[in-house]
PDB file of C-alpha atoms in Angstrom:
ATOM      1  CA  MET A   1      77.596 113.657  78.744  1.00  0.00           C
ATOM      2  CA  THR A   2      79.700 114.986  75.878  1.00  0.00           C
ATOM      3  CA  PHE A   3      83.394 115.410  75.529  1.00  0.00           C
ATOM      4  CA  ALA A   4      85.656 116.535  72.729  1.00  0.00           C
ATOM      5  CA  TYR A   5      87.938 114.016  71.132  1.00  0.00           C
ATOM      6  CA  ALA A   6      90.843 115.141  68.948  1.00  0.00           C
ATOM      7  CA  LEU A   7      92.230 112.722  66.407  1.00  0.00           C
ATOM      8  CA  THR A   8      95.948 112.729  65.823  1.00  0.00           C
ATOM      9  CA  GLN A   9      96.510 112.820  62.100  1.00  0.00           C
ATOM     10  CA  PRO A  10      99.782 111.521  60.664  1.00  0.00           C
ATOM     11  CA  ALA A  11     102.012 114.201  59.186  1.00  0.00           C
ATOM     12  CA  ALA A  12     101.968 114.388  55.393  1.00  0.00           C
ATOM     13  CA  VAL A  13     104.963 112.637  53.927  1.00  0.00           C
ATOM     14  CA  VAL A  14     104.269 113.080  50.227  1.00  0.00           C
ATOM     15  CA  GLY A  15     103.492 116.221  48.299  1.00  0.00           C
ATOM     16  CA  PRO A  16     102.184 115.409  44.806  1.00  0.00           C
ATOM     17  CA  THR A  17     102.265 119.072  43.768  1.00  0.00           C
ATOM     18  CA  TYR A  18     106.045 119.085  43.916  1.00  0.00           C
ATOM     19  CA  ASP A  19     106.558 115.548  42.656  1.00  0.00           C
ATOM     20  CA  ALA A  20     107.398 115.740  38.949  1.00  0.00           C
ATOM     21  CA  ALA A  21     108.480 112.112  38.563  1.00  0.00           C
ATOM     22  CA  VAL A  22     106.539 110.354  35.789  1.00  0.00           C
ATOM     23  CA  SER A  23     108.345 107.051  35.317  1.00  0.00           C
ATOM     24  CA  PRO A  24     106.285 103.857  35.857  1.00  0.00           C
ATOM     25  CA  ALA A  25     108.374 103.119  38.945  1.00  0.00           C
ATOM     26  CA  ALA A  26     107.709 106.579  40.374  1.00  0.00           C
ATOM     27  CA  LEU A  27     103.993 106.292  39.662  1.00  0.00           C
ATOM     28  CA  SER A  28     103.892 102.908  41.316  1.00  0.00           C
ATOM     29  CA  LEU A  29     105.814 104.172  44.358  1.00  0.00           C
ATOM     30  CA  ARG A  30     103.496 107.183  44.638  1.00  0.00           C
ATOM     31  CA  ARG A  31     100.436 104.908  44.502  1.00  0.00           C
ATOM     32  CA  THR A  32     101.922 102.594  47.178  1.00  0.00           C
ATOM     33  CA  ILE A  33     102.657 105.527  49.491  1.00  0.00           C
ATOM     34  CA  ALA A  34      99.167 106.949  49.010  1.00  0.00           C
ATOM     35  CA  GLU A  35      97.570 103.562  49.752  1.00  0.00           C
ATOM     36  CA  THR A  36      99.741 103.091  52.853  1.00  0.00           C
ATOM     37  CA  LEU A  37      98.825 106.541  54.141  1.00  0.00           C
ATOM     38  CA  GLU A  38      95.150 105.932  53.498  1.00  0.00           C
ATOM     39  CA  SER A  39      95.353 102.605  55.300  1.00  0.00           C
ATOM     40  CA  HIS A  40      97.151 104.186  58.274  1.00  0.00           C
ATOM     41  CA  GLN A  41      94.588 106.969  58.521  1.00  0.00           C
ATOM     42  CA  SER A  42      91.826 104.390  58.373  1.00  0.00           C
ATOM     43  CA  LEU A  43      93.449 102.387  61.192  1.00  0.00           C
ATOM     44  CA  VAL A  44      93.868 105.519  63.334  1.00  0.00           C
ATOM     45  CA  ALA A  45      90.244 106.467  62.767  1.00  0.00           C
ATOM     46  CA  ARG A  46      89.016 102.950  63.561  1.00  0.00           C
ATOM     47  CA  ARG A  47      91.009 102.860  66.811  1.00  0.00           C
ATOM     48  CA  ALA A  48      89.708 106.287  67.810  1.00  0.00           C
ATOM     49  CA  ASP A  49      86.166 105.075  67.146  1.00  0.00           C
ATOM     50  CA  GLU A  50      86.844 101.978  69.218  1.00  0.00           C
ATOM     51  CA  ILE A  51      88.182 104.056  72.139  1.00  0.00           C
ATOM     52  CA  VAL A  52      85.181 106.375  72.163  1.00  0.00           C
ATOM     53  CA  GLY A  53      82.830 103.427  71.751  1.00  0.00           C
ATOM     54  CA  ARG A  54      84.268 101.535  74.716  1.00  0.00           C
ATOM     55  CA  LEU A  55      84.171 104.560  76.952  1.00  0.00           C
ATOM     56  CA  VAL A  56      80.653 105.643  76.035  1.00  0.00           C
ATOM     57  CA  SER A  57      79.148 102.171  76.205  1.00  0.00           C
ATOM     58  CA  GLU A  58      80.628 101.522  79.676  1.00  0.00           C
ATOM     59  CA  LEU A  59      79.451 104.924  80.934  1.00  0.00           C
ATOM     60  CA  GLN A  60      75.949 104.069  79.737  1.00  0.00           C
ATOM     61  CA  ARG A  61      76.047 100.518  81.123  1.00  0.00           C
ATOM     62  CA  ALA A  62      77.293 101.617  84.557  1.00  0.00           C
ATOM     63  CA  SER A  63      74.674 104.346  84.743  1.00  0.00           C
ATOM     64  CA  VAL A  64      71.757 102.115  83.749  1.00  0.00           C
ATOM     65  CA  GLU A  65      72.718  98.821  85.392  1.00  0.00           C
ATOM     66  CA  ASP A  66      74.676  99.910  88.457  1.00  0.00           C
ATOM     67  CA  GLY A  67      73.555 103.522  88.955  1.00  0.00           C
ATOM     68  CA  ILE A  68      77.211 104.597  89.044  1.00  0.00           C
ATOM     69  CA  HIS A  69      78.455 107.741  87.336  1.00  0.00           C
ATOM     70  CA  ALA A  70      82.094 108.614  86.728  1.00  0.00           C
ATOM     71  CA  THR A  71      83.221 112.163  87.409  1.00  0.00           C
ATOM     72  CA  SER A  72      83.606 114.374  84.337  1.00  0.00           C
ATOM     73  CA  GLY A  73      87.287 114.842  85.214  1.00  0.00           C
ATOM     74  CA  ALA A  74      87.826 111.083  85.275  1.00  0.00           C
ATOM     75  CA  VAL A  75      86.088 110.684  81.912  1.00  0.00           C
ATOM     76  CA  ALA A  76      88.209 113.386  80.267  1.00  0.00           C
ATOM     77  CA  ARG A  77      91.419 111.944  81.687  1.00  0.00           C
ATOM     78  CA  ALA A  78      90.419 108.404  80.741  1.00  0.00           C
ATOM     79  CA  ALA A  79      89.910 109.568  77.146  1.00  0.00           C
ATOM     80  CA  SER A  80      93.417 111.094  77.203  1.00  0.00           C
ATOM     81  CA  VAL A  81      94.979 107.963  78.650  1.00  0.00           C
ATOM     82  CA  LEU A  82      93.181 105.722  76.165  1.00  0.00           C
ATOM     83  CA  ARG A  83      94.317 107.960  73.295  1.00  0.00           C
ATOM     84  CA  SER A  84      97.917 107.740  74.510  1.00  0.00           C
ATOM     85  CA  ILE A  85      98.028 103.932  74.401  1.00  0.00           C
ATOM     86  CA  PRO A  86     100.461 102.896  71.675  1.00  0.00           C
ATOM     87  CA  SER A  87      98.585 101.479  68.698  1.00  0.00           C
ATOM     88  CA  GLU A  88     100.450  98.169  68.903  1.00  0.00           C
ATOM     89  CA  TYR A  89      98.917  97.480  72.326  1.00  0.00           C
ATOM     90  CA  PRO A  90      95.441  95.981  72.642  1.00  0.00           C
ATOM     91  CA  LEU A  91      92.855  98.351  74.086  1.00  0.00           C
ATOM     92  CA  PRO A  92      91.744  97.548  77.647  1.00  0.00           C
ATOM     93  CA  THR A  93      88.310  96.851  79.037  1.00  0.00           C
ATOM     94  CA  VAL A  94      86.824 100.063  80.431  1.00  0.00           C
ATOM     95  CA  VAL A  95      85.095  99.882  83.828  1.00  0.00           C
ATOM     96  CA  VAL A  96      83.345 102.630  85.789  1.00  0.00           C
ATOM     97  CA  GLU A  97      84.480 101.886  89.339  1.00  0.00           C
ATOM     98  CA  SER A  98      82.269 102.176  92.410  1.00  0.00           C
ATOM     99  CA  ASP A  99      84.201 105.212  93.670  1.00  0.00           C
ATOM    100  CA  HIS A 100      83.416 107.101  90.411  1.00  0.00           C
ATOM    101  CA  GLU A 101      86.865 106.617  88.924  1.00  0.00           C
ATOM    102  CA  ILE A 102      87.451 104.839  85.629  1.00  0.00           C
ATOM    103  CA  GLY A 103      89.367 101.597  85.490  1.00  0.00           C
ATOM    104  CA  LEU A 104      91.223 100.217  82.496  1.00  0.00           C
ATOM    105  CA  ASP A 105      91.807  96.470  82.679  1.00  0.00           C
ATOM    106  CA  TRP A 106      94.135  94.407  80.534  1.00  0.00           C
ATOM    107  CA  ASP A 107      93.017  91.006  81.741  1.00  0.00           C
ATOM    108  CA  GLU A 108      94.290  87.909  79.973  1.00  0.00           C
ATOM    109  CA  GLY A 109      93.842  85.526  82.903  1.00  0.00           C
ATOM    110  CA  VAL A 110      94.281  85.580  86.652  1.00  0.00           C
ATOM    111  CA  ARG A 111      98.073  85.785  86.425  1.00  0.00           C
ATOM    112  CA  ARG A 112      98.278  88.165  83.457  1.00  0.00           C
ATOM    113  CA  VAL A 113      96.414  91.232  84.563  1.00  0.00           C
ATOM    114  CA  LEU A 114      96.963  94.994  84.825  1.00  0.00           C
ATOM    115  CA  SER A 115      94.373  97.396  86.186  1.00  0.00           C
ATOM    116  CA  VAL A 116      94.750 101.176  86.014  1.00  0.00           C
ATOM    117  CA  SER A 117      92.546 103.596  87.982  1.00  0.00           C
ATOM    118  CA  ILE A 118      91.897 107.080  86.633  1.00  0.00           C
ATOM    119  CA  GLY A 119      90.407 109.838  88.737  1.00  0.00           C
ATOM    120  CA  ASP A 120      90.492 113.632  88.640  1.00  0.00           C
ATOM    121  CA  GLY A 121      94.118 113.973  89.731  1.00  0.00           C
ATOM    122  CA  PRO A 122      97.367 113.804  87.760  1.00  0.00           C
ATOM    123  CA  MET A 123      98.351 110.386  89.097  1.00  0.00           C
ATOM    124  CA  LEU A 124      97.228 106.999  87.793  1.00  0.00           C
ATOM    125  CA  GLY A 125      96.964 104.096  90.206  1.00  0.00           C
ATOM    126  CA  TYR A 126      97.857 100.624  89.010  1.00  0.00           C
ATOM    127  CA  ALA A 127      97.944  97.045  90.220  1.00  0.00           C
ATOM    128  CA  ALA A 128      99.353  94.144  88.252  1.00  0.00           C
ATOM    129  CA  LEU A 129      99.889  90.444  88.666  1.00  0.00           C
ATOM    130  CA  ILE A 130     102.161  88.815  86.120  1.00  0.00           C
ATOM    131  CA  GLY A 131     102.860  85.193  86.935  1.00  0.00           C
ATOM    132  CA  ALA A 132     103.693  85.114  90.635  1.00  0.00           C
ATOM    133  CA  GLU A 133     104.822  88.776  90.737  1.00  0.00           C
ATOM    134  CA  PRO A 134     102.367  91.292  92.197  1.00  0.00           C
ATOM    135  CA  SER A 135     102.993  95.001  91.833  1.00  0.00           C
ATOM    136  CA  HIS A 136     101.091  98.168  92.636  1.00  0.00           C
ATOM    137  CA  GLY A 137     101.718 101.892  92.783  1.00  0.00           C
ATOM    138  CA  ARG A 138     101.015 105.281  91.218  1.00  0.00           C
ATOM    139  CA  VAL A 139     102.487 106.945  88.169  1.00  0.00           C
ATOM    140  CA  ALA A 140     102.158 110.445  86.781  1.00  0.00           C
ATOM    141  CA  PHE A 141     100.296 110.928  83.510  1.00  0.00           C
ATOM    142  CA  THR A 142     101.515 113.841  81.419  1.00  0.00           C
ATOM    143  CA  GLY A 143      99.893 112.955  78.115  1.00  0.00           C
ATOM    144  CA  VAL A 144     102.283 110.148  77.250  1.00  0.00           C
ATOM    145  CA  PHE A 145     101.464 106.538  78.116  1.00  0.00           C
ATOM    146  CA  PRO A 146     103.617 105.879  81.224  1.00  0.00           C
ATOM    147  CA  THR A 147     106.671 103.643  80.804  1.00  0.00           C
ATOM    148  CA  THR A 148     105.742 101.614  83.881  1.00  0.00           C
ATOM    149  CA  LEU A 149     102.349 100.716  82.430  1.00  0.00           C
ATOM    150  CA  SER A 150     103.953  99.972  79.071  1.00  0.00           C
ATOM    151  CA  TYR A 151     106.236  97.502  80.803  1.00  0.00           C
ATOM    152  CA  PHE A 152     103.295  95.580  82.256  1.00  0.00           C
ATOM    153  CA  VAL A 153     101.249  95.584  79.038  1.00  0.00           C
ATOM    154  CA  ARG A 154     104.270  94.234  77.177  1.00  0.00           C
ATOM    155  CA  ARG A 155     104.712  91.496  79.757  1.00  0.00           C
ATOM    156  CA  ILE A 156     101.047  90.517  79.528  1.00  0.00           C
ATOM    157  CA  TYR A 157     101.137  90.267  75.746  1.00  0.00           C
ATOM    158  CA  GLY A 158     104.863  89.598  75.374  1.00  0.00           C
ATOM    159  CA  HIS A 159     104.426  86.033  74.255  1.00  0.00           C
ATOM    160  CA  GLN A 160     102.196  87.140  71.361  1.00  0.00           C
ATOM    161  CA  ARG A 161     104.078  90.199  70.120  1.00  0.00           C
TER     162      ARG A 161
ATOM    163  CA  MET B   1      87.856  77.627 111.658  1.00  0.00           C
ATOM    164  CA  THR B   2      90.631  75.460 110.211  1.00  0.00           C
ATOM    165  CA  ASP B   3      93.139  76.543 107.590  1.00  0.00           C
ATOM    166  CA  THR B   4      91.758  74.071 105.062  1.00  0.00           C
ATOM    167  CA  GLU B   5      88.084  74.963 105.447  1.00  0.00           C
ATOM    168  CA  ARG B   6      86.454  75.916 102.173  1.00  0.00           C
ATOM    169  CA  VAL B   7      84.716  79.259 101.758  1.00  0.00           C
ATOM    170  CA  SER B   8      82.854  80.561  98.687  1.00  0.00           C
ATOM    171  CA  ARG B   9      82.512  84.023  97.249  1.00  0.00           C
ATOM    172  CA  PHE B  10      79.319  84.236  95.209  1.00  0.00           C
ATOM    173  CA  ILE B  11      79.647  86.231  91.994  1.00  0.00           C
ATOM    174  CA  LEU B  12      76.572  88.218  90.978  1.00  0.00           C
ATOM    175  CA  ASP B  13      77.990  90.405  88.196  1.00  0.00           C
ATOM    176  CA  LYS B  14      78.276  88.714  84.817  1.00  0.00           C
ATOM    177  CA  ASN B  15      81.278  90.906  83.999  1.00  0.00           C
ATOM    178  CA  HIS B  16      83.140  89.324  86.919  1.00  0.00           C
ATOM    179  CA  PHE B  17      83.141  85.839  85.433  1.00  0.00           C
ATOM    180  CA  LYS B  18      84.354  85.337  81.858  1.00  0.00           C
ATOM    181  CA  ALA B  19      85.568  82.266  79.995  1.00  0.00           C
ATOM    182  CA  GLY B  20      85.530  80.138  83.119  1.00  0.00           C
ATOM    183  CA  HIS B  21      87.625  82.581  85.135  1.00  0.00           C
ATOM    184  CA  ALA B  22      86.648  84.795  88.043  1.00  0.00           C
ATOM    185  CA  LYS B  23      87.782  88.417  87.740  1.00  0.00           C
ATOM    186  CA  PHE B  24      89.713  90.160  90.489  1.00  0.00           C
ATOM    187  CA  ARG B  25      86.992  92.808  90.774  1.00  0.00           C
ATOM    188  CA  ALA B  26      84.720  90.185  92.360  1.00  0.00           C
ATOM    189  CA  PHE B  27      87.265  89.965  95.207  1.00  0.00           C
ATOM    190  CA  ASP B  28      87.710  93.706  95.773  1.00  0.00           C
ATOM    191  CA  PRO B  29      85.449  94.903  98.624  1.00  0.00           C
ATOM    192  CA  PRO B  30      82.987  97.768  98.036  1.00  0.00           C
ATOM    193  CA  PRO B  31      84.727 101.180  98.432  1.00  0.00           C
ATOM    194  CA  ALA B  32      83.297 101.935 101.872  1.00  0.00           C
ATOM    195  CA  GLU B  33      84.256  98.533 103.280  1.00  0.00           C
ATOM    196  CA  ILE B  34      87.471  96.798 104.241  1.00  0.00           C
ATOM    197  CA  ALA B  35      86.124  93.257 104.291  1.00  0.00           C
ATOM    198  CA  LEU B  36      84.757  90.888 101.680  1.00  0.00           C
ATOM    199  CA  SER B  37      81.703  88.709 102.378  1.00  0.00           C
ATOM    200  CA  VAL B  38      82.061  84.968 101.865  1.00  0.00           C
ATOM    201  CA  SER B  39      80.138  81.882 102.953  1.00  0.00           C
ATOM    202  CA  ARG B  40      81.556  78.905 104.833  1.00  0.00           C
ATOM    203  CA  THR B  41      80.590  76.099 102.464  1.00  0.00           C
ATOM    204  CA  GLU B  42      82.811  73.296 103.731  1.00  0.00           C
ATOM    205  CA  GLY B  43      80.772  70.108 104.018  1.00  0.00           C
ATOM    206  CA  LEU B  44      77.892  71.310 101.845  1.00  0.00           C
ATOM    207  CA  SER B  45      77.060  69.462  98.640  1.00  0.00           C
ATOM    208  CA  ASP B  46      77.313  71.414  95.399  1.00  0.00           C
ATOM    209  CA  SER B  47      73.557  71.937  95.187  1.00  0.00           C
ATOM    210  CA  GLN B  48      73.441  72.970  98.846  1.00  0.00           C
ATOM    211  CA  VAL B  49      76.120  75.580  98.167  1.00  0.00           C
ATOM    212  CA  TRP B  50      74.080  77.141  95.348  1.00  0.00           C
ATOM    213  CA  ASP B  51      70.897  76.991  97.427  1.00  0.00           C
ATOM    214  CA  HIS B  52      72.668  78.709 100.315  1.00  0.00           C
ATOM    215  CA  GLY B  53      73.888  81.438  97.978  1.00  0.00           C
ATOM    216  CA  ASP B  54      70.427  81.917  96.508  1.00  0.00           C
ATOM    217  CA  VAL B  55      68.794  82.321  99.909  1.00  0.00           C
ATOM    218  CA  HIS B  56      71.403  84.364 101.763  1.00  0.00           C
ATOM    219  CA  VAL B  57      73.254  86.295  99.033  1.00  0.00           C
ATOM    220  CA  ALA B  58      71.260  86.553  95.795  1.00  0.00           C
ATOM    221  CA  ARG B  59      67.738  87.009  97.172  1.00  0.00           C
ATOM    222  CA  PRO B  60      68.575  89.878  99.566  1.00  0.00           C
ATOM    223  CA  SER B  61      70.325  91.736  96.752  1.00  0.00           C
ATOM    224  CA  GLY B  62      67.664  91.016  94.142  1.00  0.00           C
ATOM    225  CA  ARG B  63      70.247  89.583  91.759  1.00  0.00           C
ATOM    226  CA  GLN B  64      71.214  86.176  90.415  1.00  0.00           C
ATOM    227  CA  ILE B  65      74.336  84.157  91.033  1.00  0.00           C
ATOM    228  CA  VAL B  66      76.541  83.747  87.974  1.00  0.00           C
ATOM    229  CA  ALA B  67      79.376  81.755  89.503  1.00  0.00           C
ATOM    230  CA  ARG B  68      81.367  81.340  92.680  1.00  0.00           C
ATOM    231  CA  GLY B  69      85.004  81.282  93.708  1.00  0.00           C
ATOM    232  CA  ASP B  70      86.085  78.662  96.250  1.00  0.00           C
ATOM    233  CA  PHE B  71      89.182  79.000  98.385  1.00  0.00           C
ATOM    234  CA  THR B  72      90.495  78.217 101.861  1.00  0.00           C
ATOM    235  CA  ARG B  73      91.670  80.236 104.809  1.00  0.00           C
ATOM    236  CA  GLU B  74      95.183  79.063 103.956  1.00  0.00           C
ATOM    237  CA  ASP B  75      94.789  80.588 100.472  1.00  0.00           C
ATOM    238  CA  ALA B  76      93.639  83.890 101.960  1.00  0.00           C
ATOM    239  CA  ARG B  77      96.451  84.015 104.488  1.00  0.00           C
ATOM    240  CA  ALA B  78      99.015  83.476 101.735  1.00  0.00           C
ATOM    241  CA  VAL B  79      97.972  86.808 100.200  1.00  0.00           C
ATOM    242  CA  GLN B  80     100.226  89.580 101.480  1.00  0.00           C
ATOM    243  CA  ALA B  81     101.367  92.935 100.152  1.00  0.00           C
ATOM    244  CA  GLY B  82     102.250  96.359 101.469  1.00  0.00           C
ATOM    245  CA  GLY B  83     102.119  95.256 105.095  1.00  0.00           C
ATOM    246  CA  CYS B  84      98.616  93.761 104.698  1.00  0.00           C
ATOM    247  CA  GLN B  85      97.743  90.089 105.049  1.00  0.00           C
ATOM    248  CA  LEU B  86      94.327  88.645 104.301  1.00  0.00           C
ATOM    249  CA  ASP B  87      92.574  86.271 106.667  1.00  0.00           C
ATOM    250  CA  ILE B  88      89.057  84.958 107.223  1.00  0.00           C
ATOM    251  CA  GLU B  89      86.928  85.664 110.252  1.00  0.00           C
ATOM    252  CA  PRO B  90      83.514  84.051 110.833  1.00  0.00           C
ATOM    253  CA  GLU B  91      80.727  86.559 111.438  1.00  0.00           C
ATOM    254  CA  GLU B  92      77.097  85.509 111.697  1.00  0.00           C
ATOM    255  CA  PRO B  93      74.344  86.307 110.921  1.00  0.00           C
ATOM    256  CA  PRO B  94      73.511  85.440 108.209  1.00  0.00           C
ATOM    257  CA  PRO B  95      74.193  81.729 108.685  1.00  0.00           C
ATOM    258  CA  LEU B  96      77.648  80.522 107.579  1.00  0.00           C
ATOM    259  CA  HIS B  97      78.743  84.088 106.873  1.00  0.00           C
ATOM    260  CA  ALA B  98      82.396  85.097 107.192  1.00  0.00           C
ATOM    261  CA  ASN B  99      84.533  88.063 106.190  1.00  0.00           C
ATOM    262  CA  VAL B 100      87.823  88.141 104.348  1.00  0.00           C
ATOM    263  CA  ILE B 101      89.655  90.747 106.385  1.00  0.00           C
ATOM    264  CA  GLY B 102      92.962  92.551 105.996  1.00  0.00           C
ATOM    265  CA  TYR B 103      92.161  94.911 103.123  1.00  0.00           C
ATOM    266  CA  PRO B 104      93.270  98.520 103.654  1.00  0.00           C
ATOM    267  CA  SER B 105      90.877 101.454 103.226  1.00  0.00           C
ATOM    268  CA  ILE B 106      89.986 102.832  99.785  1.00  0.00           C
ATOM    269  CA  GLU B 107      92.738 105.453 100.135  1.00  0.00           C
ATOM    270  CA  GLN B 108      95.077 102.582  99.260  1.00  0.00           C
ATOM    271  CA  LYS B 109      93.030 101.474  96.276  1.00  0.00           C
ATOM    272  CA  GLU B 110      95.993 100.079  94.310  1.00  0.00           C
ATOM    273  CA  LEU B 111      96.957  97.860  97.234  1.00  0.00           C
ATOM    274  CA  ARG B 112      93.379  96.619  97.557  1.00  0.00           C
ATOM    275  CA  LYS B 113      93.351  95.723  93.879  1.00  0.00           C
ATOM    276  CA  SER B 114      96.691  93.951  94.215  1.00  0.00           C
ATOM    277  CA  LEU B 115      95.392  91.857  97.114  1.00  0.00           C
ATOM    278  CA  ALA B 116      92.247  91.020  95.113  1.00  0.00           C
ATOM    279  CA  GLN B 117      94.357  90.023  92.102  1.00  0.00           C
ATOM    280  CA  GLN B 118      96.470  87.722  94.257  1.00  0.00           C
ATOM    281  CA  LEU B 119      93.431  86.184  95.930  1.00  0.00           C
ATOM    282  CA  VAL B 120      91.560  85.467  92.694  1.00  0.00           C
ATOM    283  CA  ALA B 121      94.671  83.706  91.387  1.00  0.00           C
ATOM    284  CA  LYS B 122      94.142  81.141  94.141  1.00  0.00           C
ATOM    285  CA  VAL B 123      90.414  80.507  93.837  1.00  0.00           C
ATOM    286  CA  VAL B 124      88.713  77.661  92.052  1.00  0.00           C
ATOM    287  CA  ALA B 125      86.031  79.287  89.907  1.00  0.00           C
ATOM    288  CA  VAL B 126      82.800  77.338  89.467  1.00  0.00           C
ATOM    289  CA  ALA B 127      80.153  78.391  86.946  1.00  0.00           C
ATOM    290  CA  ARG B 128      76.522  78.225  88.025  1.00  0.00           C
ATOM    291  CA  PRO B 129      74.962  75.242  86.256  1.00  0.00           C
ATOM    292  CA  SER B 130      72.151  76.294  83.941  1.00  0.00           C
ATOM    293  CA  GLN B 131      68.830  76.071  85.736  1.00  0.00           C
ATOM    294  CA  THR B 132      65.819  74.447  84.109  1.00  0.00           C
TER     295      THR B 132
END
């Protein structure tokens, strides 16, 4: 199975062609900005690689070990959801579910867990248990990581971040 | 069956038991089912529990047991959400078999997951001792 994956590149914030500053301070600032940009691009690329890697390796594992295949629609949507996860959040474990949907699990223990189910449709299902508080429901996915899911991820990792 | 009777859910998938903890997915029934198979292990010694699982759960499925999750009927009945309440109902054969009932159909997948998450929070997870 193949699917296209578009990287989001950061917008250029420095244009050396128009930068005539030559003082040591300006040169140093320019070098710092260039290094920061390079580092950011490297981080974005590494995270994109990690997302694709997790998805592909779980698709292969589920196919070989469990004989389960996700639908192509679920795979494409899972890639979009994974790409929309804010970079400050840890990436979830990817699971091909028995009903051919794709699950994303943030699981830091039995009382710090969020599971999201992704199928062909526009809605994402979720179930969470944070402490003694269970919650479940469906949220729309329009390309932006849903606020409701953000809330649960923050609560799971809130003590660390 | 009393409220305090112990039952065990045998875990066959290594991804469902990590760092000493059972994962909720081990307590979510297969999509076509609305019950979860468990064994009534009250009164069995630890080695008898593993032997029972080997004979009646692992062997028929051609897999190996990685761990188990122990809980009581009281634990199951404390799990409620969305108008559903879990419970345990004996159903033989095979010997000592019972079902955790009360899960909704797969159309309410999020609710099923929520019930599984609440149930696994109550179980005592036991790793399979290494076999020589």
